[in-house]
PDB file of C-alpha atoms in Angstrom:
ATOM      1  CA  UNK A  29     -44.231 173.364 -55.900  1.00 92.00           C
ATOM      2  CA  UNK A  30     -40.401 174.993 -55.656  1.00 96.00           C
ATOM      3  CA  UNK A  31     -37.651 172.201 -54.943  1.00 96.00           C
ATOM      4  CA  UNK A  32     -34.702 172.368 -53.690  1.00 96.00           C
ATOM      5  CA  UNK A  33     -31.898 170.927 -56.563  1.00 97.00           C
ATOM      6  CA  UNK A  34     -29.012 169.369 -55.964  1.00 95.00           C
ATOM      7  CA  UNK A  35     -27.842 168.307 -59.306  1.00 96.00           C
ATOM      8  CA  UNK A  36     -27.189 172.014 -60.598  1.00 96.00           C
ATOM      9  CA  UNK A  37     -26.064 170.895 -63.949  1.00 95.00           C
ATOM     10  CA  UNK A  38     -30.020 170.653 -64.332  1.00 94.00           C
ATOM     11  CA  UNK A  39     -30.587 174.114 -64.146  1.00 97.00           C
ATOM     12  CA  UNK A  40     -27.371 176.094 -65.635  1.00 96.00           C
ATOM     13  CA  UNK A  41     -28.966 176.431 -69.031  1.00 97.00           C
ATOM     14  CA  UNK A  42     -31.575 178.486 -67.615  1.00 98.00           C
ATOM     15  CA  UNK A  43     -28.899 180.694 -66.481  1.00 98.00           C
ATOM     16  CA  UNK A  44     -26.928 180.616 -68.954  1.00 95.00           C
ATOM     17  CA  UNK A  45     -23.808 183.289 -69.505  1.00 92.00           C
ATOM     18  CA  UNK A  46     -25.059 185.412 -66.723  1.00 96.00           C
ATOM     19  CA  UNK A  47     -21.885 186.586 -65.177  1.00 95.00           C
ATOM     20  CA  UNK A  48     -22.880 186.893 -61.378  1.00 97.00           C
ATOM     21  CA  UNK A  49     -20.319 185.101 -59.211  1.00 98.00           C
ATOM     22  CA  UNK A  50     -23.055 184.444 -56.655  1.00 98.00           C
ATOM     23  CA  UNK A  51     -24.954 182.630 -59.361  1.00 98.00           C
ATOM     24  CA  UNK A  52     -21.390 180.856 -59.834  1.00 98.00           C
ATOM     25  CA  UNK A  53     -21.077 180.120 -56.256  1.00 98.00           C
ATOM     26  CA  UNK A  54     -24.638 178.515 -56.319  1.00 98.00           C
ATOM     27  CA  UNK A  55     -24.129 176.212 -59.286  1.00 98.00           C
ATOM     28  CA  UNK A  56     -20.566 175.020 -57.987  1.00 98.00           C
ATOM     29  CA  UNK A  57     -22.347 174.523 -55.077  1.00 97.00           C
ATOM     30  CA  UNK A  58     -19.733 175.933 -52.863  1.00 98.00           C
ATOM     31  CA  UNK A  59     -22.303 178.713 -51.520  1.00 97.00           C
ATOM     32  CA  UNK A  60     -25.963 179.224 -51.418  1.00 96.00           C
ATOM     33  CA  UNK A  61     -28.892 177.025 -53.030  1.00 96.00           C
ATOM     34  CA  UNK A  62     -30.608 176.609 -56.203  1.00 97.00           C
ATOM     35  CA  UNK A  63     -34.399 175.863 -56.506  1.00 98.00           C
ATOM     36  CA  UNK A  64     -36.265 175.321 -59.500  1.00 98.00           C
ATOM     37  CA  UNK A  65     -40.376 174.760 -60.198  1.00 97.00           C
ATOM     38  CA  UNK A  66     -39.639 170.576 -61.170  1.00 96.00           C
ATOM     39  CA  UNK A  67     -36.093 168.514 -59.820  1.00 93.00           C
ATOM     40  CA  UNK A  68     -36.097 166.655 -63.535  1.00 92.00           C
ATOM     41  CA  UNK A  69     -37.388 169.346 -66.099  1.00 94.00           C
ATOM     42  CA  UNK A  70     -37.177 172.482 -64.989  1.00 97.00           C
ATOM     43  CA  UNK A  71     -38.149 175.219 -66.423  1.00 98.00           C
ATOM     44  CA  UNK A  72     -37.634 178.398 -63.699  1.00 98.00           C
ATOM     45  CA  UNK A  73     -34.965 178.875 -61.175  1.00 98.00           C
ATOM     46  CA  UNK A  74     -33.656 180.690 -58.594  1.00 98.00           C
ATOM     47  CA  UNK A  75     -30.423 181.194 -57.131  1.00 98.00           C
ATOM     48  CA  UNK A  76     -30.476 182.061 -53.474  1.00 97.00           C
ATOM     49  CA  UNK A  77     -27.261 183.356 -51.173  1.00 96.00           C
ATOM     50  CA  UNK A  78     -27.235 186.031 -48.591  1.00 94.00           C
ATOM     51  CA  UNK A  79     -29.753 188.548 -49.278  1.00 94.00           C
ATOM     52  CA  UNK A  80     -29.956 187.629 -53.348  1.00 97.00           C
ATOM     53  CA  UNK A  81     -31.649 185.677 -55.082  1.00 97.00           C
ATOM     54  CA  UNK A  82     -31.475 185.695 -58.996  1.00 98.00           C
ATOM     55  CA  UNK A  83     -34.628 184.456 -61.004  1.00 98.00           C
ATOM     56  CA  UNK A  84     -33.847 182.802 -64.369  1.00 98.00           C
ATOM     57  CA  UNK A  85     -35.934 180.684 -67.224  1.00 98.00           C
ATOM     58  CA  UNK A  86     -39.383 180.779 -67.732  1.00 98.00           C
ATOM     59  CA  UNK A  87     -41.086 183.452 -65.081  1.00 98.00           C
ATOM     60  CA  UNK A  88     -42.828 181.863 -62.245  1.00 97.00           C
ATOM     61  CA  UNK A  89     -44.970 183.268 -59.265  1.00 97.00           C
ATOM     62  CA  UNK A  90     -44.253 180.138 -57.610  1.00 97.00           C
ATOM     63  CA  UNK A  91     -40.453 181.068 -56.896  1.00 97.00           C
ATOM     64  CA  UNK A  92     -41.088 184.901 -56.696  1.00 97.00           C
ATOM     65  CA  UNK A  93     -43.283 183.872 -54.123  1.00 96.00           C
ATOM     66  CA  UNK A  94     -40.913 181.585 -51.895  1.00 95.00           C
ATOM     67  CA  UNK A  95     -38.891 182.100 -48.974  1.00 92.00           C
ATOM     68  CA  UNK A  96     -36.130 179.730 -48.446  1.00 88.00           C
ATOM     69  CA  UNK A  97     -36.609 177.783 -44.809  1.00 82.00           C
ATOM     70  CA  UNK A  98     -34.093 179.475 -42.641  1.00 76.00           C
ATOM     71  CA  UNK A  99     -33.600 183.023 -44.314  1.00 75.00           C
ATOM     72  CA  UNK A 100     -32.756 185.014 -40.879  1.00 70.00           C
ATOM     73  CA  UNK A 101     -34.047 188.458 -42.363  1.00 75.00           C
ATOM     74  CA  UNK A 102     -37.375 189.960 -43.994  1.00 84.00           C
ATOM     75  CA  UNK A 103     -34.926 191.883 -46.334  1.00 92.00           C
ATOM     76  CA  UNK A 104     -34.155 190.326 -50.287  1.00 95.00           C
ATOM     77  CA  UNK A 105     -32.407 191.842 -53.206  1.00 97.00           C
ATOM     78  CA  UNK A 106     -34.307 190.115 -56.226  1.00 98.00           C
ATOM     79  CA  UNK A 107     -32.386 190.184 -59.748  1.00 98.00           C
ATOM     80  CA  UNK A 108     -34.664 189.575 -63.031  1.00 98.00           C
ATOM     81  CA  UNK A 109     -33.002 187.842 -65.576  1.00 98.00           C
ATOM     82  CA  UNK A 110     -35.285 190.073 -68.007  1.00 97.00           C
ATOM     83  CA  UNK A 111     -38.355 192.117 -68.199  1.00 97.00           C
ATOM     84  CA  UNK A 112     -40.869 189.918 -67.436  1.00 98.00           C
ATOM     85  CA  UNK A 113     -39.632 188.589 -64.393  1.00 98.00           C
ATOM     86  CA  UNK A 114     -39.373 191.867 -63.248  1.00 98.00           C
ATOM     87  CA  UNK A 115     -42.934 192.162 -63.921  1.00 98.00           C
ATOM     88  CA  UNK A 116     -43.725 189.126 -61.822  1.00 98.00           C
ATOM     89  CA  UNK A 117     -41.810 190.250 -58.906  1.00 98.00           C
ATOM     90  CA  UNK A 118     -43.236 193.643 -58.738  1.00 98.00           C
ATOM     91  CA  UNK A 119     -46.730 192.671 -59.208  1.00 97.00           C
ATOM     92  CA  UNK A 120     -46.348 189.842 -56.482  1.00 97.00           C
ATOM     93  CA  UNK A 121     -45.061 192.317 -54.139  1.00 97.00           C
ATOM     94  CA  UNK A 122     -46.606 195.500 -55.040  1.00 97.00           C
ATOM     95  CA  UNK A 123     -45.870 198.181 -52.385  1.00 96.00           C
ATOM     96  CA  UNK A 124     -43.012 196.042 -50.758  1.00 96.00           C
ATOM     97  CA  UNK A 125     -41.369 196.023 -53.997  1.00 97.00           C
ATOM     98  CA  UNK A 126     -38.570 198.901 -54.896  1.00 98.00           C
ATOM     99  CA  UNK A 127     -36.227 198.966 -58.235  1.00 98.00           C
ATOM    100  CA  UNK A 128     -33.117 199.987 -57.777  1.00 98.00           C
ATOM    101  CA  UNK A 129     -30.212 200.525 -60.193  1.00 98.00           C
ATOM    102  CA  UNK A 130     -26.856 198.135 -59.577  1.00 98.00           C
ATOM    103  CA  UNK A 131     -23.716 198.382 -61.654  1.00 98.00           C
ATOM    104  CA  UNK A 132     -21.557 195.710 -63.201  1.00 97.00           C
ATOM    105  CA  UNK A 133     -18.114 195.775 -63.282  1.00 98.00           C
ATOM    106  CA  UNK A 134     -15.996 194.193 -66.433  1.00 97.00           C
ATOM    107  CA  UNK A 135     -14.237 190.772 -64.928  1.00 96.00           C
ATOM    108  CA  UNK A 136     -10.401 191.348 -66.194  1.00 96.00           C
ATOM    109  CA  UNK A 137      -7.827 189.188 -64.494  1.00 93.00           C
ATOM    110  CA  UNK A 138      -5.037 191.485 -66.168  1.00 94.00           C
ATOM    111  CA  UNK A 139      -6.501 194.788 -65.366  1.00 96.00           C
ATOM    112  CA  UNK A 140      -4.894 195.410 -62.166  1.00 98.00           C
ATOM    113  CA  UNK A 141      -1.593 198.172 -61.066  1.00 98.00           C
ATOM    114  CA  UNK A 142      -0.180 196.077 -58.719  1.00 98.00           C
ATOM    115  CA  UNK A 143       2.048 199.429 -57.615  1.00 98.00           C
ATOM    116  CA  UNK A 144      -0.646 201.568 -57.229  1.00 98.00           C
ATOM    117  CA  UNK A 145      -2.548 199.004 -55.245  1.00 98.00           C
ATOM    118  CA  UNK A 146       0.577 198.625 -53.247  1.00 98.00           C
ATOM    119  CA  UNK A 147       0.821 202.544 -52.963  1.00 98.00           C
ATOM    120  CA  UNK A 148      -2.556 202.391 -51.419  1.00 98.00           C
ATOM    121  CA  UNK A 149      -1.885 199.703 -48.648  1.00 98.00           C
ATOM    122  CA  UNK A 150       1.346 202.347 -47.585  1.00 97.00           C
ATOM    123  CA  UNK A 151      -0.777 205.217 -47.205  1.00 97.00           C
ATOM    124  CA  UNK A 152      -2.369 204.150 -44.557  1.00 97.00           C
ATOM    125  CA  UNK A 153      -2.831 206.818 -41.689  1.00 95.00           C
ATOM    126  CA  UNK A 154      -0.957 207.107 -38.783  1.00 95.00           C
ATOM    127  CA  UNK A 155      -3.111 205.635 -36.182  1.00 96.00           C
ATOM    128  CA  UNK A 156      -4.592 202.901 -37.761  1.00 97.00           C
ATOM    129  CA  UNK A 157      -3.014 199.540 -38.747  1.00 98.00           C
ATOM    130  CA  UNK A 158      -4.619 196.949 -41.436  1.00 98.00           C
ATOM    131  CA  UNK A 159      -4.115 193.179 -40.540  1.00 98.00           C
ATOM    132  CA  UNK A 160      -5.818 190.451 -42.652  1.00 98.00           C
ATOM    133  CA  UNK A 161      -9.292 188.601 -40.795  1.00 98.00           C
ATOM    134  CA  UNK A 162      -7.811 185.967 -37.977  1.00 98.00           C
ATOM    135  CA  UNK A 163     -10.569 184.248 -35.321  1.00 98.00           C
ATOM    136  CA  UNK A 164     -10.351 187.444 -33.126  1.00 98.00           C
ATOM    137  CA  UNK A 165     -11.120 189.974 -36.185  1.00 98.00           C
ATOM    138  CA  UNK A 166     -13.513 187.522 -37.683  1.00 98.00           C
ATOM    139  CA  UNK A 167     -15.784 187.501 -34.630  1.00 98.00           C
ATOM    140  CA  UNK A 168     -15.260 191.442 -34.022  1.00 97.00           C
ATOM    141  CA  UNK A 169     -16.892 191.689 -37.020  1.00 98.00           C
ATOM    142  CA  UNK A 170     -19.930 189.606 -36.067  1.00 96.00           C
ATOM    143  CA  UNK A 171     -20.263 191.638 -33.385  1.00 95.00           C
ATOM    144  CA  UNK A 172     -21.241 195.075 -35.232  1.00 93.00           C
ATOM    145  CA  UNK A 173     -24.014 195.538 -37.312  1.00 93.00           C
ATOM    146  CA  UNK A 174     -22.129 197.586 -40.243  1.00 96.00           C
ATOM    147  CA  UNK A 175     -19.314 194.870 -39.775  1.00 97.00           C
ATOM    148  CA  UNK A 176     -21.422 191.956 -40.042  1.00 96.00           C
ATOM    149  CA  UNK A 177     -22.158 191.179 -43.866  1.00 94.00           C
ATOM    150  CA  UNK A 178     -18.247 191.323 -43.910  1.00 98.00           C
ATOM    151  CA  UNK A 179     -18.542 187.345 -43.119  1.00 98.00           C
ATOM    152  CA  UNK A 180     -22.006 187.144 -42.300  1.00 95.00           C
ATOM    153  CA  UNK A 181     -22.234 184.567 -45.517  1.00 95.00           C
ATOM    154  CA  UNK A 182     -20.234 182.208 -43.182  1.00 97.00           C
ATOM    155  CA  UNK A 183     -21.464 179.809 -40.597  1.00 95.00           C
ATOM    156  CA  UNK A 184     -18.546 180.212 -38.312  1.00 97.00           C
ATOM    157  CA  UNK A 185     -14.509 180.762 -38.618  1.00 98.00           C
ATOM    158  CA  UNK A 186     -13.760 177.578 -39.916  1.00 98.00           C
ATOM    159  CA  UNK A 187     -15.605 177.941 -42.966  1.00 97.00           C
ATOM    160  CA  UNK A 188     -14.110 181.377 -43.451  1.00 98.00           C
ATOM    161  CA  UNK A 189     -10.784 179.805 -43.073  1.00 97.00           C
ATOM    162  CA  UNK A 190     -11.170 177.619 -45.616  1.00 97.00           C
ATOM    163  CA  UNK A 191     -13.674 179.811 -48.353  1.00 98.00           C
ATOM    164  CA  UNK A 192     -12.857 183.515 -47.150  1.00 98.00           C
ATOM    165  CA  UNK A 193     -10.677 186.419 -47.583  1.00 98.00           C
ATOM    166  CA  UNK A 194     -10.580 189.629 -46.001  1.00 98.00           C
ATOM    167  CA  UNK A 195      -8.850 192.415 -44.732  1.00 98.00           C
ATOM    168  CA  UNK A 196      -9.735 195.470 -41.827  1.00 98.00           C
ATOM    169  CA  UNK A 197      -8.613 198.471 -40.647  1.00 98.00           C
ATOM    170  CA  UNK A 198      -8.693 198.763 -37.034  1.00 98.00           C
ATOM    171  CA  UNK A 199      -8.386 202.051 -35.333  1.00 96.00           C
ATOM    172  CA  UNK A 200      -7.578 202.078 -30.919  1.00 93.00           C
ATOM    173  CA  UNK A 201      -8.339 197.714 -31.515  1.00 93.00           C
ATOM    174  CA  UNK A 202     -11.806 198.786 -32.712  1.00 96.00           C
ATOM    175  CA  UNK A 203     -12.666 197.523 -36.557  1.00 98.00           C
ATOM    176  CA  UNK A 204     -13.408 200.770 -38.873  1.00 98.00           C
ATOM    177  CA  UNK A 205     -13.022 199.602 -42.081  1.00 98.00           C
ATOM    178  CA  UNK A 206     -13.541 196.666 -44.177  1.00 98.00           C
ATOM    179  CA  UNK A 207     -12.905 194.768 -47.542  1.00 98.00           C
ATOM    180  CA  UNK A 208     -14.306 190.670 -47.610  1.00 98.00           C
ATOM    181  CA  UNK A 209     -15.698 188.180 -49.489  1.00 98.00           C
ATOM    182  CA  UNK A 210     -19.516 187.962 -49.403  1.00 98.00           C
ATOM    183  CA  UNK A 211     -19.103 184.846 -51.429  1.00 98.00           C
ATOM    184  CA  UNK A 212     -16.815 182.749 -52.598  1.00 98.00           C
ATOM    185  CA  UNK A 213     -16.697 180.504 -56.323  1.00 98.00           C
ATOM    186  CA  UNK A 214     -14.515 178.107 -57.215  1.00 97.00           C
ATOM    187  CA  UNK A 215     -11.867 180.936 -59.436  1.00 97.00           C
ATOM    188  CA  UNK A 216     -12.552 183.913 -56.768  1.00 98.00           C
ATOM    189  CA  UNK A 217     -14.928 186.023 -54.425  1.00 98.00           C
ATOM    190  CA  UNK A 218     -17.048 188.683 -54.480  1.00 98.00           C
ATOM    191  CA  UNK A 219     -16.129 191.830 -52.456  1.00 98.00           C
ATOM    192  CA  UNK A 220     -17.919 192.824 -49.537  1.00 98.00           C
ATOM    193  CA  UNK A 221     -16.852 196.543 -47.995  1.00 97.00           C
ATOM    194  CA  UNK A 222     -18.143 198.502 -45.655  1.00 97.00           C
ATOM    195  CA  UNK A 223     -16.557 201.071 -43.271  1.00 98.00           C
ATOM    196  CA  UNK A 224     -18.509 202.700 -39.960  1.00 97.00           C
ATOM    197  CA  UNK A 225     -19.855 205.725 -40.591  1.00 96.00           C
ATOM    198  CA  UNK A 226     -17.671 207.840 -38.034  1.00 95.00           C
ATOM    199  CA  UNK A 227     -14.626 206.883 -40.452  1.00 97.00           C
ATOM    200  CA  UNK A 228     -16.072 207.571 -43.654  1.00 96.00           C
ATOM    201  CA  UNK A 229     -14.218 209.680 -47.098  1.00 94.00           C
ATOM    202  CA  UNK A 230     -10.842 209.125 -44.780  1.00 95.00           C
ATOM    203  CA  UNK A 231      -9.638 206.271 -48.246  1.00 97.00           C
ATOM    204  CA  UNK A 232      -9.644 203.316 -45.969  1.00 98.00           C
ATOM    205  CA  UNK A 233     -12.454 202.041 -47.897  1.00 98.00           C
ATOM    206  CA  UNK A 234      -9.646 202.206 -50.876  1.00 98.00           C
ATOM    207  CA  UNK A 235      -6.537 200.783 -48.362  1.00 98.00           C
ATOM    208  CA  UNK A 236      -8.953 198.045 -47.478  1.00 98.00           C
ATOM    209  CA  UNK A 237      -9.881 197.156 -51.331  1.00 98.00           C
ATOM    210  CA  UNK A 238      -6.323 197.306 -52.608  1.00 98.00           C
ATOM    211  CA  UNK A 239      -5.004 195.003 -49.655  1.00 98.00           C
ATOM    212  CA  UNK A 240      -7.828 192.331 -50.251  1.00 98.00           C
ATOM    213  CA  UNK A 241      -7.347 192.838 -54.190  1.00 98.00           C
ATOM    214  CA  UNK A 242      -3.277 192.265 -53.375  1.00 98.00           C
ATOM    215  CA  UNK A 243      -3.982 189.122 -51.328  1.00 98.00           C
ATOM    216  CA  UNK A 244      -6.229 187.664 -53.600  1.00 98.00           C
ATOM    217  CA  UNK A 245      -4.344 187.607 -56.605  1.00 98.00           C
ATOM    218  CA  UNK A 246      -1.466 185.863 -54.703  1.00 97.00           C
ATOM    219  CA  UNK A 247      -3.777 183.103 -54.252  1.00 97.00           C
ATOM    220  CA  UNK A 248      -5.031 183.242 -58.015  1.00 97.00           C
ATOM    221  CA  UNK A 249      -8.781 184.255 -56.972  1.00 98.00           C
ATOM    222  CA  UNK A 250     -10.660 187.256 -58.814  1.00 98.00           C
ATOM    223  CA  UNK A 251     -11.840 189.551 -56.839  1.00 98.00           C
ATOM    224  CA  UNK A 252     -15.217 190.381 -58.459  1.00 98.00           C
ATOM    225  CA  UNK A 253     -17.009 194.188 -57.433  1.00 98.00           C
ATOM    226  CA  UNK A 254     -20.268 194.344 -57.963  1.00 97.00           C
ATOM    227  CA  UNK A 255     -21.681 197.797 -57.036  1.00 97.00           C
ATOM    228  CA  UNK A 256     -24.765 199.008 -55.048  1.00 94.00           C
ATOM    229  CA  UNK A 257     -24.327 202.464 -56.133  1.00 96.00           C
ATOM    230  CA  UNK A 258     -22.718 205.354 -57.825  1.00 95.00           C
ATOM    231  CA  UNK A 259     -20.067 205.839 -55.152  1.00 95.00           C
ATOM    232  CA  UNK A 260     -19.155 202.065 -54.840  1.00 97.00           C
ATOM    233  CA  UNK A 261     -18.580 202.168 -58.503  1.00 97.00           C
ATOM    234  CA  UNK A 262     -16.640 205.375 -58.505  1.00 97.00           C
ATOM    235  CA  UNK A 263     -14.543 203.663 -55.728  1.00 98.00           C
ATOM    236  CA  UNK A 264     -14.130 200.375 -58.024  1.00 98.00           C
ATOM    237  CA  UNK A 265     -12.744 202.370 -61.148  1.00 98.00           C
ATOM    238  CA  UNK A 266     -10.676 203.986 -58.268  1.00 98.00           C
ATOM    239  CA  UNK A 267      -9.155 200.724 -57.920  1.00 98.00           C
ATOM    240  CA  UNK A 268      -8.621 199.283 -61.170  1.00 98.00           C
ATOM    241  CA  UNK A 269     -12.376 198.082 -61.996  1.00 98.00           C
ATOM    242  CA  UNK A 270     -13.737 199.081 -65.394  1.00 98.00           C
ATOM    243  CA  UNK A 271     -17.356 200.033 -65.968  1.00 98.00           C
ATOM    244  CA  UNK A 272     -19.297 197.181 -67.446  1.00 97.00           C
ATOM    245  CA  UNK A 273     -23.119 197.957 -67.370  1.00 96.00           C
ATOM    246  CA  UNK A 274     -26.147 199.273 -65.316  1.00 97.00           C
ATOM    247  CA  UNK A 275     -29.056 196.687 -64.482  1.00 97.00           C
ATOM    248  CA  UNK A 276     -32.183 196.680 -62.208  1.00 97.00           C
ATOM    249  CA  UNK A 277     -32.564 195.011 -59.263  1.00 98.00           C
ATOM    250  CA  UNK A 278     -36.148 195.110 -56.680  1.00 98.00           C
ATOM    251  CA  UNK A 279     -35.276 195.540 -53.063  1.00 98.00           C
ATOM    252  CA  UNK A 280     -38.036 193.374 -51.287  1.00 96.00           C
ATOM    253  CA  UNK A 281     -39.353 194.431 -47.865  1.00 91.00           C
ATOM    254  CA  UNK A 282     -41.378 192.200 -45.443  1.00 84.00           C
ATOM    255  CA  UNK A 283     -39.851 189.694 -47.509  1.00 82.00           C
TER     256      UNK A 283
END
């Protein structure tokens, strides 16, 4: 049997000092859900938001296994705690199952050059203006499939209002660029960007990061980068980011 837990203190042992802000999001359950294989002693859980879910404690086919009522997509990013959950993921889901490699990035309040970021922002190209994510932008970005996982983590505008933060590039009132958060925790977000393909290695993926980095320290919130591949993590040391660590993740299709 998987449950669904409410009481998340019951679980954040198996977790531990994993430093995902997802997972964050999940226990301060401000985002996402946490299930587990018993609601009073568990032993295995998983913490589920957007298209990742993150297995911790004792390995369990059960929760490899289950797909959370409601998930809209047949796409997951699974993250092992450790070796042998890998194992049980990839031998549940054999040929659906692909590793990949993610990189971590080192969370340092401090690390920022606020005049460099602010450098960025200026150079913006004539042509194009940046304005934070109002109603209007928020459901422009709904609208397009490369825009969507900008705020696709949100129900509606209201709860982006009060949990998000982004910031777009727009180019003749069309949206080309992007920097979000995916998630929110209770200290700060997790950065979503994505720019259309039309407009790409142009830098507004790096105007769009500084300005959301910017307005997020105003409001005291890290903005955590988690990256999906060499180039997001070349752009992340770009900005400030330092190189923490390389980890596997197993992309799940037909989930």
């Amino acid at each position: 049997m998987v449950y669904e837990i409410e009481d998340t203190n019951a679980v954040s042992s198996l977790f531990g000092q994993w430093e995902e802000t997802l997972i964050w999001s999940c226990l301060q359950k401000i985002m996402g859900k946490i299930y587990a294989d018993d609601p009073d002693n568990p032993t295995a859980a998983m913490a589920v938001i957007g298209d990742f879910i993150f297995f911790a404690g004792n390995p369990a086919t059960g929760l490899v296994s289950y797909k959370p009522k409601g998930h809209p997509r047949d796409f997951m990013i699974m993250i092992p705690q450790n070796g042998r959950w890998q194992t049980t993921i990839t031998k549940f889901y054999a040929e659906r199952a692909k590793l990949i490699t993610r990189y971590a990035t080192k969370k340092e309040p401090d690390v920022f050059d606020l005049k460099q970021l602010k450098r960025a922002v200026h150079s913006l190209p004539k042509g194009y203006s940046i304005s934070m994510i109002d109603e209007t932008l928020f459901q422009m970005c709904r609208k397009n499939a490369w825009s969507a996982d900008l705020v696709a983590q949100f129900p509606g505008y209201e709860d982006y209002r009060k949990l998000g933060i982004g910031a777009v590039i727009c180019n003749k009132n069309r949206i080309v660029s992007g920097a979000s958060s995916y998630s929110r925790y209770r200290d700060g977000i997790e950065i979503q960007i994505d720019t259309k393909e039309k407009y790409r290695r142009k830098g507004l993926a790096y105007i769009c990061g500084a300005k959301l980095i910017l307005e997020c320290l105003k409001r005291n919130l890290y903005p955590s980068w988690d990256a999906q591949n060499k180039a997001s993590i070349g752009l992340a040391e770009k900005l400030g980011y330092h190189y923490s660590h390389a980890y596997t993740a197993v992309e799940i299709q037909d989930f």
